[in-house]
Coordinates of C-alpha atoms and ligand atoms in Angstrom, one line a residue:
M4 CA 162.3 119.7 54.0
L5 CA 158.7 119.5 55.5
I6 CA 156.0 117.5 54.2
I7 CA 152.4 118.2 55.6
G8 CA 150.1 115.2 55.3
A9 CA 151.1 111.6 55.3
G10 CA 148.6 110.4 52.5
P11 CA 150.0 109.0 49.4
S12 CA 150.9 112.4 47.9
G13 CA 152.8 113.2 51.3
L14 CA 154.7 109.7 51.2
Y15 CA 155.7 110.2 47.9
A16 CA 156.9 113.4 48.6
A17 CA 158.9 112.1 51.7
Y18 CA 160.6 109.5 49.2
Y19 CA 161.4 111.8 46.6
A20 CA 162.9 115.0 49.2
G21 CA 164.7 111.7 51.0
F22 CA 165.9 110.5 47.7
R23 CA 167.1 114.2 46.8
G24 CA 169.3 114.1 49.5
F25 CA 167.1 116.3 52.2
S26 CA 166.3 115.6 55.8
V27 CA 162.5 115.1 55.9
A28 CA 160.0 115.6 58.2
V29 CA 156.4 114.4 57.5
V30 CA 153.4 115.9 59.9
D31 CA 149.9 114.3 60.0
A32 CA 147.0 114.8 62.0
L33 CA 145.9 111.1 62.1
P34 CA 147.8 108.7 64.3
E35 CA 148.4 106.3 61.0
P36 CA 149.9 107.5 58.1
G37 CA 148.2 106.9 54.5
G38 CA 145.6 109.6 54.4
Q39 CA 142.2 108.9 52.9
I40 CA 143.5 105.4 51.7
T41 CA 144.3 104.3 55.3
A42 CA 141.2 106.1 57.1
M43 CA 138.6 105.0 54.5
Y44 CA 139.5 102.1 52.0
P45 CA 142.4 100.2 53.1
E46 CA 140.6 97.0 51.9
K47 CA 139.5 98.6 48.8
D48 CA 140.8 97.1 45.4
I49 CA 142.5 100.4 43.6
F50 CA 142.9 99.8 39.8
D51 CA 144.2 103.0 38.6
V52 CA 147.5 103.2 40.2
A53 CA 150.4 103.1 37.1
G54 CA 152.0 99.7 37.5
F55 CA 149.5 97.8 39.5
P56 CA 146.7 96.3 37.7
T57 CA 144.9 96.0 41.0
V58 CA 146.2 96.8 44.4
K59 CA 144.8 97.2 47.8
G60 CA 144.9 100.2 49.8
R61 CA 146.7 99.0 52.2
A62 CA 149.6 97.3 50.1
L63 CA 149.9 100.6 48.4
V64 CA 150.3 102.6 51.5
D65 CA 152.9 99.8 52.8
G66 CA 154.7 99.9 49.6
L67 CA 154.8 104.0 49.8
L68 CA 156.0 103.4 53.4
E69 CA 158.8 101.2 52.7
Q70 CA 160.1 103.4 49.9
A71 CA 159.7 106.7 51.9
N72 CA 161.2 105.1 54.9
Q73 CA 164.5 104.1 53.2
F74 CA 165.9 107.8 53.9
K75 CA 164.3 107.7 57.7
P76 CA 161.9 110.4 57.5
A77 CA 161.0 112.1 60.9
Y78 CA 157.2 111.2 61.3
F79 CA 155.2 113.5 63.8
L80 CA 151.7 111.6 63.6
G81 CA 148.8 112.6 65.5
E82 CA 149.7 116.2 65.3
Q83 CA 148.0 118.8 62.9
A84 CA 150.1 121.5 61.6
V85 CA 148.5 124.9 62.9
A86 CA 150.7 127.7 62.2
L87 CA 153.1 128.7 59.5
S88 CA 155.7 131.8 59.9
D89 CA 158.5 132.7 57.9
D90 CA 161.3 134.8 57.6
A91 CA 164.2 135.5 55.3
S92 CA 166.2 132.0 55.5
G93 CA 163.2 129.6 55.9
V94 CA 159.7 128.5 57.3
T95 CA 158.7 127.4 60.7
V96 CA 155.5 125.3 61.1
T97 CA 154.0 124.7 64.6
T98 CA 151.5 121.8 65.5
D99 CA 148.8 121.4 68.0
A100 CA 151.0 119.3 69.9
G101 CA 153.5 122.5 70.4
T102 CA 156.4 120.6 68.0
T103 CA 158.0 123.7 66.1
I104 CA 159.8 122.5 62.5
R105 CA 162.0 124.6 60.7
A106 CA 162.2 124.0 56.9
K107 CA 163.8 125.5 53.9
A108 CA 160.8 124.5 52.2
I109 CA 157.5 122.5 52.7
V110 CA 155.3 120.8 50.6
I111 CA 151.8 120.8 51.6
T112 CA 150.1 117.5 51.0
S113 CA 146.9 117.8 53.1
G114 CA 144.2 116.5 50.6
I115 CA 140.8 117.2 51.8
G116 CA 141.9 117.9 55.3
S117 CA 140.2 116.6 58.2
F118 CA 136.9 114.7 57.0
K119 CA 134.0 113.5 58.9
P120 CA 131.2 111.3 57.6
R121 CA 128.0 112.8 56.7
P122 CA 125.3 112.0 59.3
I123 CA 122.9 108.7 58.7
P124 CA 119.2 109.2 58.6
I125 CA 118.5 107.2 61.5
G126 CA 120.9 109.0 64.0
E127 CA 124.3 108.3 65.3
E128 CA 123.2 105.9 68.2
W129 CA 123.6 102.8 66.2
V130 CA 127.1 103.8 65.2
G131 CA 129.2 100.8 66.5
R132 CA 126.4 99.0 67.3
G133 CA 126.1 97.7 63.4
V134 CA 126.5 101.3 61.7
V135 CA 129.6 101.6 60.3
Y136 CA 131.1 104.4 58.0
F137 CA 134.0 102.7 57.0
V138 CA 135.1 98.8 56.4
P139 CA 138.7 98.3 57.5
Q140 CA 138.5 94.6 58.0
L141 CA 136.0 93.1 55.3
A142 CA 136.3 89.4 57.2
E143 CA 134.3 91.1 60.0
H144 CA 131.3 90.9 57.9
T145 CA 131.6 87.5 56.9
D146 CA 128.0 85.9 56.8
K147 CA 126.2 88.8 57.8
D148 CA 123.4 90.3 56.2
V149 CA 124.9 94.0 55.0
V150 CA 122.7 97.1 53.8
I151 CA 124.8 99.7 52.2
I152 CA 123.2 103.3 52.3
G153 CA 124.3 105.7 49.4
G154 CA 124.6 105.5 45.3
G155 CA 128.3 107.0 44.7
D156 CA 131.5 105.1 43.9
S157 CA 131.9 104.3 47.6
A158 CA 128.9 102.5 48.0
F159 CA 129.4 100.5 44.9
D160 CA 132.9 99.4 46.0
W161 CA 131.8 98.3 49.0
A162 CA 128.7 96.4 47.7
W163 CA 131.5 94.6 45.4
A164 CA 133.7 94.0 48.0
L165 CA 131.4 92.5 50.7
Q166 CA 129.2 90.5 48.0
P167 CA 131.5 87.6 48.1
I168 CA 131.4 87.1 51.5
A169 CA 128.7 88.2 53.1
R170 CA 125.2 86.5 53.5
S171 CA 123.3 89.4 51.6
V172 CA 124.3 92.7 50.3
T173 CA 121.2 95.2 49.8
L174 CA 122.1 98.9 48.4
V175 CA 119.5 101.4 49.4
H176 CA 120.1 104.7 47.6
R177 CA 117.4 107.7 48.2
R178 CA 117.3 108.8 44.3
D179 CA 116.3 107.1 41.4
Q180 CA 119.8 107.6 39.6
F181 CA 123.1 106.0 41.1
R182 CA 126.2 108.9 40.8
A183 CA 128.7 105.7 40.4
H184 CA 130.7 104.4 37.3
A185 CA 127.7 102.6 35.1
S186 CA 129.6 99.8 34.3
M187 CA 130.2 99.2 38.5
V188 CA 126.5 99.4 38.7
D189 CA 125.8 96.7 36.4
K190 CA 128.6 94.5 37.7
V191 CA 127.1 94.5 41.6
R192 CA 123.8 93.9 40.2
D193 CA 125.1 91.0 38.3
A194 CA 126.6 89.7 41.3
G195 CA 123.3 89.5 42.9
V196 CA 123.3 92.6 45.2
R197 CA 119.5 94.0 45.3
L198 CA 120.0 97.8 44.5
I199 CA 116.6 99.6 46.3
T200 CA 116.3 103.2 44.7
S201 CA 114.0 106.2 45.6
A202 CA 113.8 105.0 49.1
E203 CA 115.2 105.6 52.5
I204 CA 116.4 103.9 55.8
S205 CA 113.6 105.1 58.5
D206 CA 114.3 103.0 61.2
A207 CA 116.4 100.3 62.9
R208 CA 116.0 97.5 65.4
G209 CA 117.9 95.2 68.0
A210 CA 119.2 94.8 71.3
D211 CA 123.0 95.2 71.4
G212 CA 123.7 95.4 67.6
I213 CA 121.3 96.1 64.6
T214 CA 119.3 93.2 63.5
E215 CA 116.7 94.6 61.4
I216 CA 116.3 97.8 59.4
D217 CA 113.2 99.5 57.6
V218 CA 113.3 101.0 54.2
T219 CA 110.7 103.5 53.3
Y220 CA 109.7 104.1 49.8
K221 CA 109.1 107.4 48.6
A222 CA 106.5 107.0 45.6
D223 CA 103.7 105.5 48.3
G224 CA 105.4 105.8 52.0
S225 CA 105.3 102.1 52.3
V226 CA 107.8 100.4 54.3
E227 CA 109.7 97.0 53.9
S228 CA 111.9 95.5 56.7
L229 CA 115.0 93.9 55.9
P230 CA 117.6 91.9 58.0
A231 CA 120.6 93.7 58.7
N232 CA 123.7 93.1 60.7
T233 CA 125.9 95.8 59.1
V234 CA 124.8 99.1 57.9
V235 CA 127.6 100.9 55.7
A236 CA 126.7 104.6 55.4
A237 CA 128.3 105.4 52.6
L238 CA 127.2 109.1 52.2
G239 CA 129.9 111.0 51.7
F240 CA 132.1 113.3 53.8
I241 CA 132.0 116.9 54.9
A242 CA 135.6 118.0 54.7
N243 CA 137.4 121.0 56.2
I244 CA 141.0 122.0 55.3
G245 CA 141.3 123.4 58.7
P246 CA 144.1 125.9 60.1
L247 CA 146.1 126.6 56.8
A248 CA 143.3 128.3 55.1
D249 CA 144.4 131.2 57.3
W250 CA 147.9 130.9 56.4
G251 CA 147.9 133.8 53.7
L252 CA 147.9 131.2 50.7
Q253 CA 146.3 131.9 47.7
L254 CA 142.7 129.4 47.9
E255 CA 140.3 128.8 45.1
K256 CA 137.3 127.0 46.1
R257 CA 139.4 125.6 49.4
R258 CA 142.0 124.2 47.3
L259 CA 145.5 125.9 47.3
L260 CA 146.0 127.4 44.0
V261 CA 149.5 126.3 42.4
D262 CA 151.6 127.1 39.4
T263 CA 153.1 124.4 37.1
T264 CA 156.0 124.1 39.4
M265 CA 153.5 123.3 42.2
R266 CA 154.4 126.3 44.1
T267 CA 151.6 128.5 46.1
N268 CA 151.9 132.2 46.2
H269 CA 154.4 131.8 48.9
E270 CA 158.0 131.3 47.5
R271 CA 158.6 128.2 49.9
V272 CA 155.6 126.7 50.2
Y273 CA 154.7 124.2 47.5
A274 CA 151.8 121.8 47.3
A275 CA 150.7 118.6 45.8
G276 CA 147.6 116.0 45.9
D277 CA 144.2 116.7 46.3
I278 CA 144.7 120.0 48.1
T279 CA 145.8 121.7 45.0
T280 CA 144.2 123.3 42.3
Y281 CA 144.7 124.4 38.7
P282 CA 143.0 124.4 35.5
G283 CA 142.3 120.8 34.4
K284 CA 143.0 119.6 38.1
V285 CA 142.1 115.8 38.6
P286 CA 141.9 114.4 42.0
L287 CA 143.4 111.4 41.9
I288 CA 146.4 109.1 43.6
S289 CA 148.2 108.9 40.4
V290 CA 148.0 112.4 39.7
G291 CA 149.3 113.5 43.2
F292 CA 152.5 111.2 42.8
G293 CA 153.3 113.3 39.3
E294 CA 152.7 116.7 41.5
A295 CA 154.6 115.5 44.5
A296 CA 157.8 115.0 42.6
T297 CA 157.0 118.0 40.6
A298 CA 156.8 120.1 43.8
V299 CA 159.9 118.5 45.4
N300 CA 162.0 118.8 42.5
N301 CA 161.2 122.1 42.0
A302 CA 161.9 123.1 45.7
A303 CA 165.1 121.4 45.8
P304 CA 167.2 124.3 44.9
L305 CA 165.7 126.5 47.9
V306 CA 166.8 123.8 50.5
D307 CA 170.2 123.4 48.5
P308 CA 171.0 126.1 46.0
S309 CA 173.9 123.6 44.3
H310 CA 170.9 121.4 43.5
G311 CA 168.7 121.7 40.2
V312 CA 165.4 120.7 39.7
F313 CA 166.2 117.7 37.8
P314 CA 167.3 115.0 40.1
G315 CA 168.7 112.7 37.3
H316 CA 167.2 109.0 37.2
S317 CA 167.0 107.0 40.0
S318 CA 168.3 104.1 38.1
G319 CA 171.6 105.8 38.6
E320 CA 172.2 106.0 34.3
S321 CA 173.5 109.0 32.9
A322 CA 172.6 110.4 29.5
G323 CA 176.2 111.3 29.2
Ligands
FAD13 C1 136.2 105.8 49.3 C2 137.2 106.5 48.4 C3 137.7 105.8 46.9 C4 138.7 106.0 46.6 N1 139.2 105.9 45.6 C5 140.3 105.9 44.6 C6 140.8 105.1 43.4 O1 140.1 104.0 43.5 N2 141.7 105.8 42.7 C7 142.0 106.9 43.0 O2 143.1 107.4 42.2 N3 141.7 107.8 43.9 C8 140.8 107.1 44.6 N4 140.1 108.0 45.7 C9 141.0 109.4 46.2 C10 142.1 109.3 46.6 O3 141.9 108.7 48.0 C11 142.8 110.8 46.9 O4 142.9 111.4 45.6 C12 144.1 110.6 47.5 O5 143.7 109.8 48.8 C13 144.7 112.2 48.0 O6 146.1 111.9 48.4 P1 146.6 112.9 49.2 O7 148.2 112.3 49.9 O8 146.8 114.4 48.4 O9 145.6 113.3 50.6 P2 145.0 112.6 51.4 O10 144.8 111.3 51.1 O11 143.7 113.3 51.8 O12 146.2 112.7 52.7 C14 146.3 113.9 53.6 C15 146.6 113.9 54.7 O13 146.9 114.9 55.3 C16 146.6 115.0 56.6 N5 146.3 116.8 57.0 C17 145.4 117.6 56.6 N6 145.5 118.6 57.3 C18 146.5 118.6 57.9 C19 147.3 119.4 58.6 N7 147.0 120.8 59.2 N8 148.3 119.1 59.5 C20 148.4 117.7 59.9 N9 148.0 116.8 58.7 C21 146.9 117.4 57.9 C22 145.3 114.3 57.0 O14 144.9 113.9 58.2 C23 145.3 113.5 55.6 O15 146.2 112.4 56.7 C24 139.1 107.6 46.6 C25 138.7 108.2 47.8 C26 137.7 107.9 48.4 C27 137.3 108.6 49.7

């Protein structure tokens, strides 16, 4: 079985396919497994994964890898799946590195596809000189003056994570309302983070790295200068689902339409996680896990007709 995408849904699908006794290959365009978690928030606390009241992104990915690796999947990392062809007995996927992988069934867990951060108002010249899009290592910002741009959940997550270690944290949002959870906004405000609304970052200064930024208030055009060694641009991402848009699979709003078995309109192509859509879809890690189990188990009879859909219980107990 081939899994396209090594995010949380793909890694759990790899575990499940191994547990069902299949040989498994996992392809990901990124050089490291973990999908959005590894790329964007490895050090963030995640609160809504079943069984973990709190888990850091990196720890969750490590656990998923350990679980999947029991069955020794073959990883093809740093390779984007670009083409799909099929015949009566299976499907063939080709990567941009020229690798061809033949499988009886595939599970597409390609999430939001490739993603690149939305550009910041002060231009790209400061990226790497104080401006960051992700915070892979919180400790790098110890005792720094941090300015976070954005008003959504990520902006507040970073503010919350950085406020205990940074010298100061200021959040600047161009609107007067935040999109983040109200409870998180209150928590961050109560922790002493300064929240500036209806204002935009308009300039930055510094030699090797940023030392100061200007914030321009929309109401009267006045400008305030703030000390800043780190500017976290949490303005969201422009996502692109990439080549699989041309694979003849039924799409709705750039997501793969699946039925209740997580099957696409191709009989050997299943999907799970953020890439899927159906009425009532909620794009969360926990939902992706359930969908991955549903997809792999429903695809199981295609890989080996002696397999049923239900896997039995992993604890080995039998109902009789
Ligand atoms: C800042 C932030 C915070 C979040 N916090 C939470 C949270 O607290 N709780 C929660 O439940 N969810 C959270 N989410 C959402 C969560 O990260 C996603 O729901 C989850 O990552 C989806 O997992 P996935 O495996 O379906 O897809 P992804 O994590 O997107 O992984 C997909 C993988 O597929 C690869 N890929 C795509 N196309 C191809 C291709 N053609 N060939 C090869 N590889 C390909 C990508 O490189 C990627 O590695 C958050 C998201 C962000 C951005």
